[in-house]
XYZ file of C-alpha atoms in Angstrom:
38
model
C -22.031 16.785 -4.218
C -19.884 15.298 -6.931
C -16.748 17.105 -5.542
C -17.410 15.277 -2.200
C -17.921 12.186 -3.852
C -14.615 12.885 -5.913
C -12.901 13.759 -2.345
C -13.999 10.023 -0.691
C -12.582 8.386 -3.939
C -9.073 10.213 -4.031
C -9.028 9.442 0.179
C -9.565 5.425 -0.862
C -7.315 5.328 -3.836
C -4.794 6.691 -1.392
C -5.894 4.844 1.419
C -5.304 1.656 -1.094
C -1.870 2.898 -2.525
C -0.623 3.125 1.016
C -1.939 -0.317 2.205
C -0.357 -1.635 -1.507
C 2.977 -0.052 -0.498
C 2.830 -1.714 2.855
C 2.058 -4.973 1.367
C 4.875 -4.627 -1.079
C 7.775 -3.519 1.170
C 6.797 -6.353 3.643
C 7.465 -8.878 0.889
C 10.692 -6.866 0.220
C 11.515 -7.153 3.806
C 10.820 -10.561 4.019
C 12.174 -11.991 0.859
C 15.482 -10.173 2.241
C 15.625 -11.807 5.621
C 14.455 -15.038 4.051
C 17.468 -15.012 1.685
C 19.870 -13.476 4.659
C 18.544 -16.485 6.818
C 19.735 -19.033 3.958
């Protein structure tokens, strides 16, 4: 049981780190166009 329990959190952590990633290269992305735009 606990190793399936284990399993779900590593899945969310990674599920998290991804979405965090996203987050962090759109800011990239878009702190780059913004200062491209100026």
């Amino acid at each position: 049981i606990s190793n399936k329990y284990e399993a779900k959190l590593l899945k969310q952590k990674a599920t998290q780190n991804k979405i965090a990633d996203a987050i962090c290269t759109g800011i990239v992305k878009y702190k780059n166009d913004f200062e491209n735009a100026l």
